[in-house]
XYZ file of C-alpha atoms in Angstrom:
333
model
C -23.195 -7.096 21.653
C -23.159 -6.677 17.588
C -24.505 -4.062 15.642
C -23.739 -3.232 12.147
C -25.275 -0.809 9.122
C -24.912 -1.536 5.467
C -24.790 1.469 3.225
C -24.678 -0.019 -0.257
C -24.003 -3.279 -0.795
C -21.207 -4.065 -3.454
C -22.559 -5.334 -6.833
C -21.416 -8.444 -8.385
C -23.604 -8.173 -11.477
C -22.063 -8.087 -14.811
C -19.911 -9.959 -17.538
C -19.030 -13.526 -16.874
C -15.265 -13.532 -15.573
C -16.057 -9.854 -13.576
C -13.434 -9.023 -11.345
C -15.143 -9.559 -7.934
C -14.814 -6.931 -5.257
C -12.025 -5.862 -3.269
C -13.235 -6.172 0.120
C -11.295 -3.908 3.247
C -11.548 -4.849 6.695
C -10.993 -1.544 8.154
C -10.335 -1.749 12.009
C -10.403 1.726 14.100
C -10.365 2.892 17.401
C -10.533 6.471 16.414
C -6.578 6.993 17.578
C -4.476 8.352 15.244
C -2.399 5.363 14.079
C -6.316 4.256 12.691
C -6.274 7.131 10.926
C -3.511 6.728 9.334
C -4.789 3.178 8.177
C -7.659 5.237 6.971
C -6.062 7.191 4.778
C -3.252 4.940 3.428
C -6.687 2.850 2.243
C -8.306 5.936 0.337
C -4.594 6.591 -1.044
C -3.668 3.177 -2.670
C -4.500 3.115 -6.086
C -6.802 -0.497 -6.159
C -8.919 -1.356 -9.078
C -12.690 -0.332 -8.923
C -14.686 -1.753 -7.178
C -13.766 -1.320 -3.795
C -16.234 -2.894 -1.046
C -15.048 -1.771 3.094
C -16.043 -3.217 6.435
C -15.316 -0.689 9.262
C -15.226 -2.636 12.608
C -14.696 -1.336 16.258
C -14.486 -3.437 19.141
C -15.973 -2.081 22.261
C -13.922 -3.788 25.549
C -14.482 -2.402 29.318
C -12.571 -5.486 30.981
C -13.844 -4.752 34.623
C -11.439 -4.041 37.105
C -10.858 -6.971 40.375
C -13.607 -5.946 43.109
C -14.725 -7.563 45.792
C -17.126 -6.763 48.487
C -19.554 -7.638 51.188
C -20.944 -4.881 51.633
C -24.351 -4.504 48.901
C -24.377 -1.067 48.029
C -20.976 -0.637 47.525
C -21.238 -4.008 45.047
C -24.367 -2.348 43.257
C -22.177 0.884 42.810
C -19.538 -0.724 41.227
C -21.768 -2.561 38.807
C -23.391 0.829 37.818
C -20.072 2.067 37.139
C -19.661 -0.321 34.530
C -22.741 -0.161 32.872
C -21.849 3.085 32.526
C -18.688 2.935 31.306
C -19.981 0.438 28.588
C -22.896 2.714 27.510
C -19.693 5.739 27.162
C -17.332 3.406 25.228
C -20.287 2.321 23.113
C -21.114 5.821 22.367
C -17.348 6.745 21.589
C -17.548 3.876 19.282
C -20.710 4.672 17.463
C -18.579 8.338 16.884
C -15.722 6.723 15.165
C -17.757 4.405 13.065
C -19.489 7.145 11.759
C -16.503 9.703 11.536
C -14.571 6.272 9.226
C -17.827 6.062 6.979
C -18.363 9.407 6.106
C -14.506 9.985 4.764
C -14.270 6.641 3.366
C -17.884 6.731 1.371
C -17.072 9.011 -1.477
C -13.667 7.230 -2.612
C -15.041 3.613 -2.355
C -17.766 1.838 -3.687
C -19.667 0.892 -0.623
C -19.180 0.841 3.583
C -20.375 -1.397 5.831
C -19.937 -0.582 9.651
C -19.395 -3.279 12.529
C -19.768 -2.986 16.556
C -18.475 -5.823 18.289
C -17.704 -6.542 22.153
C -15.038 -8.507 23.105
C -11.049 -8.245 23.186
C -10.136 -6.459 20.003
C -7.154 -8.294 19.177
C -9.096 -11.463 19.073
C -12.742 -9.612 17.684
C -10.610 -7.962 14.263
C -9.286 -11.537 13.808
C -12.562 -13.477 14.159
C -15.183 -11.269 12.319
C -12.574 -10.961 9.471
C -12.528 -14.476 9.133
C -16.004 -14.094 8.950
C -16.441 -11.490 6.701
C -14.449 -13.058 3.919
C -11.814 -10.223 3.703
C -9.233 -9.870 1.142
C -7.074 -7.068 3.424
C -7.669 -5.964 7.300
C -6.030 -2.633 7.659
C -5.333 -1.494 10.935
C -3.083 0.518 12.755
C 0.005 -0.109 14.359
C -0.674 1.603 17.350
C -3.790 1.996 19.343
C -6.002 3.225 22.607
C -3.994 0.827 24.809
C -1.460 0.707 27.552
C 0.951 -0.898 25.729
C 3.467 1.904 24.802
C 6.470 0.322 25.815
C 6.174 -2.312 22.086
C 7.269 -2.238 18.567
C 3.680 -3.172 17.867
C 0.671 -2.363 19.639
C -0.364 -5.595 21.409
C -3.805 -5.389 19.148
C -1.913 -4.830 15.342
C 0.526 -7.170 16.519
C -2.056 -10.008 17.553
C -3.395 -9.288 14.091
C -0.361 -9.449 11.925
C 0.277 -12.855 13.636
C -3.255 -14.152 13.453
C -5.326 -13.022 10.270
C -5.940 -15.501 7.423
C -5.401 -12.826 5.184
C -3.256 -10.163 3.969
C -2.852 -7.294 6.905
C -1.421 -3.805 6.215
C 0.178 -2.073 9.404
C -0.527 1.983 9.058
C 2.440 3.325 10.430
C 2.820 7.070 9.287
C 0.203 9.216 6.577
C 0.462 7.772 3.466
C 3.157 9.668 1.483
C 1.649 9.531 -2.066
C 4.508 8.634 -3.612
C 3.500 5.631 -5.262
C 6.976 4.266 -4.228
C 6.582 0.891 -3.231
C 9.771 -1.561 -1.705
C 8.524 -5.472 -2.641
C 11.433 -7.471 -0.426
C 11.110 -11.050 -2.302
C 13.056 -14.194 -2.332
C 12.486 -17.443 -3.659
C 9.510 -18.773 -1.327
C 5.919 -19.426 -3.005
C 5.033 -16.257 -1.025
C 7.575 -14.016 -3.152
C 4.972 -15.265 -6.001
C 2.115 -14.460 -3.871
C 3.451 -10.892 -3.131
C 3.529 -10.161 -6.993
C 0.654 -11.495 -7.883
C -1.231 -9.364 -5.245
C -0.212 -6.094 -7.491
C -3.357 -7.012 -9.419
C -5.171 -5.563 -7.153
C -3.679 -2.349 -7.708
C -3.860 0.674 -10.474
C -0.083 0.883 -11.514
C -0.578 2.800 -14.620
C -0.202 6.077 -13.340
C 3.661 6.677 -12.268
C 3.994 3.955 -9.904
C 7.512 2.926 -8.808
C 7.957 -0.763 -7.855
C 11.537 -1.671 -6.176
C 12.236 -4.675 -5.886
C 15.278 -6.012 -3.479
C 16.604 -10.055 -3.050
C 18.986 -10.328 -0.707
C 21.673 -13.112 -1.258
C 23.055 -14.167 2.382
C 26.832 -14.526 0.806
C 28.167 -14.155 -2.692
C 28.330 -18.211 -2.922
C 24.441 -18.091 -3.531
C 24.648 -15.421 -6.132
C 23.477 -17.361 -9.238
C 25.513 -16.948 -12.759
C 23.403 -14.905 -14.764
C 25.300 -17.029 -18.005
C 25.349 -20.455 -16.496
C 21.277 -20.020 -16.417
C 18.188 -21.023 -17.619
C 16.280 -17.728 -18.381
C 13.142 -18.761 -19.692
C 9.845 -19.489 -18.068
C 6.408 -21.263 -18.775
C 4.589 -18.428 -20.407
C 7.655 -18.248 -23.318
C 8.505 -14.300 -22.763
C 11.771 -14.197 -22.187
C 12.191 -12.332 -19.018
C 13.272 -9.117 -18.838
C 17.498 -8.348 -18.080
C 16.771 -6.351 -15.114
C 15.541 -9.541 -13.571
C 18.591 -12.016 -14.255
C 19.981 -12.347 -10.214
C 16.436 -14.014 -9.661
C 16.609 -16.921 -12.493
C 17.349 -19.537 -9.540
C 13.447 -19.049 -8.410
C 11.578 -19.927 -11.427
C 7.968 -19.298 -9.420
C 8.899 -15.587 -9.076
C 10.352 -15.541 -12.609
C 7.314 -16.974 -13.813
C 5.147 -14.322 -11.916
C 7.163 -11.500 -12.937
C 6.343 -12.345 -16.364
C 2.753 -13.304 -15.947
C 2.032 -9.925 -14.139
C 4.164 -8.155 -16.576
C 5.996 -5.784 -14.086
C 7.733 -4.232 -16.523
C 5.407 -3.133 -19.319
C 2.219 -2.191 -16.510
C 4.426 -0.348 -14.078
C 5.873 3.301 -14.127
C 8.984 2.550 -13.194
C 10.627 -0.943 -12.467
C 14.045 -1.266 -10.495
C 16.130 -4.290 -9.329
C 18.546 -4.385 -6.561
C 20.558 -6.796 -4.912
C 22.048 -6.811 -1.118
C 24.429 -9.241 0.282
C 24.172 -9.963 4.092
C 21.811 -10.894 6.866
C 17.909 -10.239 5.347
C 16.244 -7.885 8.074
C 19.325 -5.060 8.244
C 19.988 -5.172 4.551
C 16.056 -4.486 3.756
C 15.820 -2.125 6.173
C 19.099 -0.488 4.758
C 16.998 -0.420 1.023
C 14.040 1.221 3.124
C 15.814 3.634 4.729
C 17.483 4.280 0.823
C 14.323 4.024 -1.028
C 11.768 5.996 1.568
C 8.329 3.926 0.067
C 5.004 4.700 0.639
C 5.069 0.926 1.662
C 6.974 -1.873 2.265
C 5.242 -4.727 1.107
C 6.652 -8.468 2.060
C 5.135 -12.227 2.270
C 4.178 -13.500 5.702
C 6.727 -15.930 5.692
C 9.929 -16.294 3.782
C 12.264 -19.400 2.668
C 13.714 -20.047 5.862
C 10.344 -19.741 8.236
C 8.835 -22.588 9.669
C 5.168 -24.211 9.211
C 4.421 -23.561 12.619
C 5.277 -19.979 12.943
C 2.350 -17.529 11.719
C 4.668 -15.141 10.993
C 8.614 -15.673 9.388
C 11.026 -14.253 11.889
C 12.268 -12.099 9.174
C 8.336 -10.545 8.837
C 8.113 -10.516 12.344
C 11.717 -8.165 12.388
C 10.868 -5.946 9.969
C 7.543 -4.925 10.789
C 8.869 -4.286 14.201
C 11.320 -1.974 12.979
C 10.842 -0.658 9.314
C 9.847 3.529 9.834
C 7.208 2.983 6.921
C 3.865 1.422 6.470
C 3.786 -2.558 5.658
C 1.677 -5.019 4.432
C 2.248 -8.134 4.392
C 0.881 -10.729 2.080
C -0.861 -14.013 3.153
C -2.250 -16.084 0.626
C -5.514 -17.782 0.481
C -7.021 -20.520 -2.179
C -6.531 -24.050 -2.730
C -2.855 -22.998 -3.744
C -1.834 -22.134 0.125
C -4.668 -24.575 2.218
C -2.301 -24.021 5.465
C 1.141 -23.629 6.756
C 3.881 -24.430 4.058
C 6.283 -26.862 4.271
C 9.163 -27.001 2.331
């Protein structure tokens, strides 16, 4: 079973070099963790224009039954038709509930009914869809109280091509936002995905490196501090001139002249409880980090250090996963 409705498509049309849409790959089940997702997505400040895709995945998985005897069997499947034809009504309700408070704020929604395990359904019709972000929640409908992670946002996290953010809590509206970076090309990928949002208006970026001992501090004086575009970087940034790809994207994206408010800090220690420590400091509207960090390994979809914190950080995430010719598939290093 698919269905979908279009309700203005996003334009493309204009000046040579336009910036193309953002598209949002909005995944509810009408629980509250969605709705949370729903509303961190109308609160982020992203650049105009805005396209979303709001999918629901309808899944009755039928319950073992056996029997000889034919009525009961016919019963039993007339059960389950009617169970289907409830949950597909249900969903029909939250698709339409999603579109009518996301329509005003964005620039056009598209709405999606899919059958089909919705762990596996977000991941595949995302794919499909060409998505720059699926937002979901981090807890749904399902049984599985006893994780972290819902079993659905955490098949997600793991399996989407691109960039996922996991609605926690309401959005704050802070415009605080914790970027926890280190030296990997997806420290460069997590700045560079700030073009996608409006950080003119008070915005307050935080960014935290965190050295595992003191013997990998580098000497601010004993360094290099220039970069490819000839700026030189700002002093706030010094502790990070051993990582000239993040240097270099600091200065491209110009953190420091765009931005409200810019701060530095730097932890010593094990990665996932000194980050959490600077959450638990810094209270963000998000925590944003890169799928995988300088230690991970090509074959894990997620770093173990992504994997940790989204598990236990109290705010929102999203975490960044490159696409492009730049990142064609796992990293090696």
């Amino acid at each position: 079973m698919e269905r979908s409705s279009i309700i203005g498509q996003p334009s493309r049309v204009g000046t040579e070099g336009a910036r193309p849409p953002m598209h949002i790959f909005f995944a509810t089940d009408g629980s509250a963790s969605a709705r949370f997702a729903q509303a961190q997505i109308l609160a982020m400040p992203w650049r105009s224009p805005v396209h979303v895709t709001v999918m629901t995945a309808v899944y009755v998985p039928p319950p073992p039954f056996t029997s000889f005897v034919a009525s009961a069997q016919q019963a039993f499947d007339a059960a389950l038709v009617t169970l289907r034809r409830e949950a597909e009504v249900r969903a029909e309700e939250v698709l339409a509930k999603a579109r009518y408070a996301l329509e005003p704020s964005v620039a056009s929604v598209a709405t999606r009914m899919h059958s089909g395990s919705p762990g596996a359904t977000i991941v595949e019709m995302s794919r499909a869809c060409r998505v720059d972000l699926v937002a979901i929640g981090s807890r749904g409908l399902g049984p599985y109280k006893g994780y972290l992670l819902g079993s659905v946002s955490d098949h997600v996290a793991n399996h989407a091509r691109c960039s996922v953010l996991l609605a926690k809590t309401s959005p704050k509206r802070t415009g605080r936002y914790l970027l926890a970076l280190d030296d990997s090309r997806y420290a460069v990928a997590v700045l560079r995905w700030l073009r996608e949002l409006d950080l003119s208006k008070g915005a307050w970026i935080h960014l935290v490196k965190v050295f595992r001992s003191m013997g990998d501090f580098p000497d601010p004086e004993g360094s290099e501090w220039a970069c490819a575009c000839g700026r030189p970087p700002p002093a706030m940034f010094a502790p990070w001139g051993d990582a000239p790809e993040v240097l270099e994207a600091m200065c491209e994206e110009g953190l420091d002249t765009k931005v409200g408010r810019v701060t530095v800090e730097v932890r010593f220690g094990q990665e996932v409880p000194a980050i959490l420590a600077s959450v638990r400091k810094f209270d963000p509207e998000l925590l944003v980090i890169g799928a995988k960090g300088h230690y991970a390994t090509a074959a894990s979809p997620l770093g173990s250090v992504a994997r940790r914190l989204i598990d236990h950080t109290p705010c929102s995430v999203l975490i960044v996963r490159p696409s492009g010719k730049e990142f064609p598939g796992p990293i090696s290093r």
